[in-house]
mmCIF file of C-alpha atoms in Angstrom:
data_model
loop_
_atom_site.group_PDB
_atom_site.id
_atom_site.type_symbol
_atom_site.label_atom_id
_atom_site.label_comp_id
_atom_site.label_asym_id
_atom_site.label_seq_id
_atom_site.Cartn_x
_atom_site.Cartn_y
_atom_site.Cartn_z
ATOM 1 C CA MET A 1 51.257 29.653 -12.273
ATOM 2 C CA LEU A 2 53.471 31.629 -14.604
ATOM 3 C CA ILE A 3 52.942 35.362 -15.056
ATOM 4 C CA ALA A 4 54.638 37.923 -17.290
ATOM 5 C CA LEU A 5 55.007 41.500 -16.043
ATOM 6 C CA GLY A 6 55.670 44.586 -18.115
ATOM 7 C CA GLY A 7 55.242 48.315 -18.266
ATOM 8 C CA ASN A 8 56.495 51.325 -20.176
ATOM 9 C CA LEU A 9 54.760 54.283 -18.538
ATOM 10 C CA THR A 10 55.206 55.895 -15.143
ATOM 11 C CA SER A 11 52.529 54.971 -12.601
ATOM 12 C CA SER A 12 51.494 56.508 -9.299
ATOM 13 C CA VAL A 13 54.400 54.684 -7.601
ATOM 14 C CA GLY A 14 57.079 55.677 -10.102
ATOM 15 C CA THR A 15 59.030 54.251 -12.999
ATOM 16 C CA PRO A 16 58.069 51.005 -14.736
ATOM 17 C CA ARG A 17 60.698 49.192 -12.683
ATOM 18 C CA GLU A 18 59.241 50.576 -9.441
ATOM 19 C CA THR A 19 55.737 49.677 -10.632
ATOM 20 C CA LEU A 20 56.725 46.062 -11.332
ATOM 21 C CA THR A 21 58.334 45.808 -7.887
ATOM 22 C CA ALA A 22 55.173 47.187 -6.251
ATOM 23 C CA ALA A 23 52.963 44.845 -8.314
ATOM 24 C CA LEU A 24 54.947 41.848 -7.068
ATOM 25 C CA LYS A 25 54.367 42.961 -3.475
ATOM 26 C CA TYR A 26 50.667 43.442 -4.210
ATOM 27 C CA MET A 27 50.474 39.890 -5.610
ATOM 28 C CA GLN A 28 51.772 38.659 -2.260
ATOM 29 C CA THR A 29 49.292 40.705 -0.239
ATOM 30 C CA SER A 30 46.548 39.344 -2.515
ATOM 31 C CA GLY A 31 47.426 35.800 -1.423
ATOM 32 C CA ALA A 32 50.065 34.594 -3.886
ATOM 33 C CA VAL A 33 53.251 32.920 -2.759
ATOM 34 C CA ILE A 34 56.088 33.958 -5.049
ATOM 35 C CA ARG A 35 58.326 30.982 -5.783
ATOM 36 C CA ALA A 36 60.681 32.659 -8.291
ATOM 37 C CA THR A 37 61.127 36.099 -9.834
ATOM 38 C CA SER A 38 63.255 36.859 -12.862
ATOM 39 C CA PRO A 39 65.567 39.829 -13.117
ATOM 40 C CA PHE A 40 64.098 42.876 -14.818
ATOM 41 C CA TYR A 41 64.810 43.296 -18.518
ATOM 42 C CA HIS A 42 64.817 46.265 -20.876
ATOM 43 C CA THR A 43 62.895 45.390 -24.034
ATOM 44 C CA PRO A 44 61.831 47.291 -27.147
ATOM 45 C CA ALA A 45 58.171 48.254 -27.454
ATOM 46 C CA PHE A 46 56.018 45.723 -29.293
ATOM 47 C CA PRO A 47 55.016 46.273 -31.952
ATOM 48 C CA ALA A 48 57.955 48.486 -32.934
ATOM 49 C CA GLY A 49 57.166 52.187 -32.477
ATOM 50 C CA ALA A 50 54.294 51.522 -30.052
ATOM 51 C CA GLY A 51 55.793 53.803 -27.415
ATOM 52 C CA PRO A 52 58.677 53.881 -24.964
ATOM 53 C CA ASP A 53 60.670 50.722 -24.352
ATOM 54 C CA TYR A 54 59.467 48.339 -21.680
ATOM 55 C CA VAL A 55 60.665 46.811 -18.468
ATOM 56 C CA ASN A 56 59.675 43.126 -18.414
ATOM 57 C CA ALA A 57 59.958 40.257 -15.963
ATOM 58 C CA ALA A 58 58.350 36.926 -15.129
ATOM 59 C CA VAL A 59 57.238 35.338 -11.900
ATOM 60 C CA ARG A 60 56.250 31.838 -10.786
ATOM 61 C CA ILE A 61 53.619 31.842 -8.075
ATOM 62 C CA GLU A 62 51.444 29.503 -6.089
ATOM 63 C CA ALA A 63 47.961 30.560 -5.057
ATOM 64 C CA PRO A 64 44.655 28.882 -4.207
ATOM 65 C CA TRP A 65 42.993 30.351 -7.296
ATOM 66 C CA THR A 66 41.406 28.991 -10.431
ATOM 67 C CA PRO A 67 42.746 30.393 -13.706
ATOM 68 C CA ALA A 68 39.739 32.744 -13.895
ATOM 69 C CA GLN A 69 40.423 33.965 -10.351
ATOM 70 C CA VAL A 70 44.094 34.563 -11.199
ATOM 71 C CA LEU A 71 42.990 36.714 -14.126
ATOM 72 C CA GLU A 72 40.646 38.701 -11.858
ATOM 73 C CA VAL A 73 43.437 39.325 -9.353
ATOM 74 C CA LEU A 74 45.849 40.383 -12.107
ATOM 75 C CA HIS A 75 43.312 42.804 -13.601
ATOM 76 C CA ARG A 76 42.656 44.271 -10.140
ATOM 77 C CA ILE A 77 46.394 44.813 -9.613
ATOM 78 C CA GLU A 78 46.760 46.403 -13.064
ATOM 79 C CA ALA A 79 43.898 48.806 -12.289
ATOM 80 C CA ARG A 80 45.477 49.720 -8.953
ATOM 81 C CA PHE A 81 48.539 50.923 -10.845
ATOM 82 C CA GLY A 82 46.601 52.908 -13.435
ATOM 83 C CA ARG A 83 46.290 50.403 -16.279
ATOM 84 C CA GLU A 84 43.772 51.596 -18.847
ATOM 85 C CA ARG A 85 42.659 49.240 -21.599
ATOM 86 C CA THR A 86 42.150 51.752 -24.393
ATOM 87 C CA GLN A 87 44.352 50.332 -27.162
ATOM 88 C CA ARG A 88 45.454 46.773 -27.879
ATOM 89 C CA TRP A 89 49.224 46.572 -27.431
ATOM 90 C CA GLY A 90 49.279 50.216 -26.429
ATOM 91 C CA GLN A 91 51.433 51.926 -23.852
ATOM 92 C CA ARG A 92 50.705 50.962 -20.268
ATOM 93 C CA THR A 93 51.718 51.483 -16.680
ATOM 94 C CA LEU A 94 51.429 47.764 -15.949
ATOM 95 C CA ASP A 95 50.675 44.635 -17.917
ATOM 96 C CA LEU A 96 50.235 41.325 -16.110
ATOM 97 C CA ASP A 97 49.695 38.334 -18.380
ATOM 98 C CA LEU A 98 48.773 34.909 -17.121
ATOM 99 C CA LEU A 99 51.053 32.727 -19.227
ATOM 100 C CA ALA A 100 50.284 29.252 -17.916
ATOM 101 C CA VAL A 101 48.788 27.265 -15.077
ATOM 102 C CA ASP A 102 50.583 23.919 -14.957
ATOM 103 C CA ASP A 103 49.586 22.013 -18.102
ATOM 104 C CA ILE A 104 46.037 23.343 -18.337
ATOM 105 C CA VAL A 105 44.773 24.129 -21.849
ATOM 106 C CA LEU A 106 41.833 26.556 -22.032
ATOM 107 C CA PRO A 107 39.267 26.695 -23.429
ATOM 108 C CA ASP A 108 40.243 23.736 -25.659
ATOM 109 C CA ARG A 109 42.975 22.617 -28.077
ATOM 110 C CA ASN A 110 41.175 23.789 -31.236
ATOM 111 C CA THR A 111 40.453 27.294 -29.967
ATOM 112 C CA HIS A 112 44.011 27.551 -28.706
ATOM 113 C CA LYS A 113 45.359 26.602 -32.145
ATOM 114 C CA ILE A 114 43.205 29.242 -33.841
ATOM 115 C CA TRP A 115 44.598 31.975 -31.571
ATOM 116 C CA ARG A 116 48.147 30.622 -31.678
ATOM 117 C CA ASP A 117 48.145 30.607 -35.497
ATOM 118 C CA LEU A 118 46.414 33.971 -35.938
ATOM 119 C CA PRO A 119 48.438 36.235 -38.274
ATOM 120 C CA LEU A 120 50.016 39.322 -36.686
ATOM 121 C CA GLU A 121 47.708 41.710 -38.577
ATOM 122 C CA ALA A 122 44.673 39.915 -37.140
ATOM 123 C CA GLN A 123 46.164 39.774 -33.625
ATOM 124 C CA ILE A 124 46.287 43.577 -33.489
ATOM 125 C CA GLY A 125 42.572 43.941 -34.102
ATOM 126 C CA ARG A 126 41.162 40.954 -32.227
ATOM 127 C CA THR A 127 40.954 40.221 -28.531
ATOM 128 C CA PRO A 128 39.773 36.844 -27.218
ATOM 129 C CA ASP A 129 36.495 36.926 -25.299
ATOM 130 C CA GLN A 130 37.656 34.103 -23.031
ATOM 131 C CA LEU A 131 40.778 33.050 -21.181
ATOM 132 C CA ILE A 132 43.215 31.164 -23.394
ATOM 133 C CA LEU A 133 45.923 29.084 -21.731
ATOM 134 C CA PRO A 134 48.775 28.780 -22.199
ATOM 135 C CA HIS A 135 49.123 32.302 -23.535
ATOM 136 C CA PRO A 136 48.760 31.699 -27.289
ATOM 137 C CA ARG A 137 51.828 33.702 -28.330
ATOM 138 C CA LEU A 138 54.296 33.170 -25.506
ATOM 139 C CA GLN A 139 56.436 30.973 -27.786
ATOM 140 C CA ASP A 140 56.876 33.887 -30.245
ATOM 141 C CA ARG A 141 58.078 36.582 -27.862
ATOM 142 C CA ALA A 142 61.604 36.992 -26.546
ATOM 143 C CA PHE A 143 60.407 39.587 -24.034
ATOM 144 C CA VAL A 144 58.338 36.800 -22.455
ATOM 145 C CA LEU A 145 60.625 33.792 -22.915
ATOM 146 C CA VAL A 146 63.886 35.354 -21.712
ATOM 147 C CA PRO A 147 62.530 36.183 -18.221
ATOM 148 C CA LEU A 148 60.383 33.036 -18.198
ATOM 149 C CA ALA A 149 63.539 30.952 -18.696
ATOM 150 C CA ASP A 150 64.805 32.435 -15.417
ATOM 151 C CA VAL A 151 61.811 31.196 -13.397
ATOM 152 C CA ALA A 152 60.578 28.095 -15.255
ATOM 153 C CA PRO A 153 63.162 26.867 -17.780
ATOM 154 C CA ASP A 154 61.836 23.305 -17.662
ATOM 155 C CA TRP A 155 58.112 24.078 -17.903
ATOM 156 C CA VAL A 156 56.823 22.198 -20.945
ATOM 157 C CA HIS A 157 54.223 23.801 -23.193
ATOM 158 C CA PRO A 158 51.365 21.259 -23.074
ATOM 159 C CA LEU A 159 50.516 21.620 -26.773
ATOM 160 C CA LEU A 160 53.886 22.328 -28.373
ATOM 161 C CA LYS A 161 55.583 19.709 -26.149
ATOM 162 C CA MET A 162 58.678 21.895 -25.767
ATOM 163 C CA PRO A 163 60.264 23.294 -22.594
ATOM 164 C CA VAL A 164 60.784 27.035 -22.231
ATOM 165 C CA ARG A 165 64.512 26.642 -22.929
ATOM 166 C CA ALA A 166 63.812 25.050 -26.323
ATOM 167 C CA LEU A 167 61.168 27.646 -27.189
ATOM 168 C CA LEU A 168 63.696 30.369 -26.402
ATOM 169 C CA ASP A 169 66.440 28.643 -28.391
ATOM 170 C CA ALA A 170 64.117 28.534 -31.407
ATOM 171 C CA LEU A 171 63.765 32.340 -31.548
ATOM 172 C CA PRO A 172 65.929 34.444 -33.871
ATOM 173 C CA ALA A 173 69.169 35.632 -32.255
ATOM 174 C CA ARG A 174 68.289 39.302 -32.912
ATOM 175 C CA ASP A 175 65.041 38.913 -30.921
ATOM 176 C CA LYS A 176 66.860 37.414 -27.953
ATOM 177 C CA ALA A 177 69.608 40.063 -28.137
ATOM 178 C CA SER A 178 67.005 42.832 -27.934
ATOM 179 C CA VAL A 179 66.097 41.723 -24.370
ATOM 180 C CA ARG A 180 68.760 43.185 -22.096
ATOM 181 C CA ARG A 181 69.038 42.616 -18.350
ATOM 182 C CA LEU A 182 68.751 45.772 -16.270
#
């Protein structure tokens, strides 16, 4: 299971970096075995101007959970650290995104393609009402792919048939340069 972590607001435990560290520990106490954790990265807010810059990371875990159970655990951890879902792509204390579970595609290839191809303007106003795996926009985001390349460089996107390294290489250089290791 591949998970992206991010935050740009102070939580009850401290800075975004401290919050991500605490969230990783909470994943473990919830039953996950952490197999790899990326370094933390400083990344610009997305979309531009959406608040303070972020701290982002990625983690590869093993756990005896279904994808739906992983999502429940991640939402519970987010809530523990003060995550409020008031605005899509808004500022947040903690954001935990389930990126992929092996080569599982949910709910199906056609629905995934619709969400993957959704124009940016539509993405801002629409939220899926079901779990979509792999995350439909992971291939577009340097703030996801740079840390993901640290923990799962050879994971192959089951629909795009490209490993993380190739997805990252395909991004514009300016996007990759905006993700700086802390």
